[in-house]
Amino acid sequence: MKNELTRLFIDQFQVSPDVIVRSPGRVNIIGEHADYNNGFVLPAAIDKAAYIALSLREDDEIHLTAVDLKENFSTTIHHLKPIGDVSWPNYILGGAAQFIKKKISLKGFNLLLTSNVPIGAGLSSSAAVECATVFALNHLLKTGFSRIEMVNMAQKAEHEYAGVMCGIMDQFASMMGKASQVIKLDCRSLDYQYVPFKLDGIKILLLNTNVKHSLASSEYNTRREECEKAIKLIKPHHPSVESLRDVTMEMLDQYVLPADELVYRRSRFVIDEMERLNDACNYLEQNDIASLGECMFETHEGLSKQYEVSCKELDFLVDYVKDNPEVLGARMMGGGFGGCTINLVQEDAIARLVSEIKPAYEAAMNLPLDFYIASIENGTEIM
Ligand code: GLA
């Protein structure tokens, strides 16, 4: 990969790259739509990653090439702004813009991007590019930001240049991942703990619906607003409540249910999910993967019926494996409205499962089904 990228870079820019950075996509075992509600999440970096090669320039020009898409984009550091159609340059420009906001004198740069994180699959392909960009610039500009600072910068890139008010999970997982470990992250304090994820004879199987419904980002922002609405209803009575993390079922019953049934349903899911994550972490510690898997099925049910961020394609895939004893747990993953389901499957059953579910899905949905066996790898790093 390194040699290939160097060759492509020289072909494109007639200079050698100063640095090559790999930054992975992520999975999340459980704790969905919990990050922006200050709850806990349980993500991990995976073996699919974005790779960028970068060299600084003496002028103020920025030249970007996306190898896989065969697209180029150029601008200057004085004209940094989000480009209309949210597309790949935004993740890079948004990352670079964070340095300017921190009053660092940014230089122009050449950047070449390639990625094998499938786009729109709920595996955080955009966070991978944001983290890679921020990490590479931090290294070359010698700005010395910590990994946590860079996580925050990468998240801001998504907010400001992609317009998605995402939580912290994706960028955190990409930047902070560790091989064979999941990260138990407290999204309020950003305290985190690595938890070994070695499942004997069980693998993480991702099933990609190959759909990304267009309402994904607008509905995501709407869910955030619905959760904030619950806080507005409760806060006058409990001034110390800052997020759904501080809210009890009693508070919901008392102040939210009478005022707004929809907001009640959304908030209930989040509070249930926070409790489920707790249980799931205990099961993981006790190596009780069957019970952990049960929690994942329950999460899916909640995401589909209460939080309403699933879709018929995701529901089909989870329903299909529900009664299969070789599948310990399954659910939709990430923001929703398409992308992948995450499945914990007995290793020796994967080939059989895929050979059955693929034609069934393709016949029912008239869409191709892709699958990946994900392994848990290190976060952002220089190659
Ligand atoms: C997307 C966001 C994350 C998180 C998940 C849902 O992946 O980028 O911050 O909110 O959805 O858990």
Coordinates of C-alpha atoms and ligand atoms in Angstrom, one line a residue, residues 26 28 31-36 124 166-170 220 334-335, ligand 1:
R26 CA -15.3 1.6 12.8
N28 CA -20.0 -0.2 17.2
G31 CA -24.7 2.1 22.4
E32 CA -26.3 3.6 19.3
H33 CA -27.4 7.3 19.2
A34 CA -26.0 7.5 22.7
D35 CA -22.9 9.7 22.0
Y36 CA -24.7 13.0 21.4
S124 CA -17.6 6.0 9.2
C166 CA -22.6 13.9 14.7
G167 CA -21.5 12.9 18.1
I168 CA -17.9 12.0 19.0
M169 CA -18.0 8.2 18.5
D170 CA -16.8 7.8 15.0
Y220 CA -30.1 12.4 12.1
G334 CA -24.5 3.7 13.0
G335 CA -26.9 6.6 12.1
Ligands
GLA1 C1 -23.4 8.3 13.3 C2 -22.7 9.5 14.0 C3 -22.2 9.1 15.4 C4 -23.4 8.4 16.2 C5 -24.0 7.3 15.3 C6 -25.2 6.7 16.0 O1 -22.4 7.3 13.0 O2 -21.7 10.0 13.3 O3 -21.8 10.2 16.1 O4 -24.3 9.3 16.7 O5 -24.4 7.8 14.1 O6 -24.9 6.0 17.2

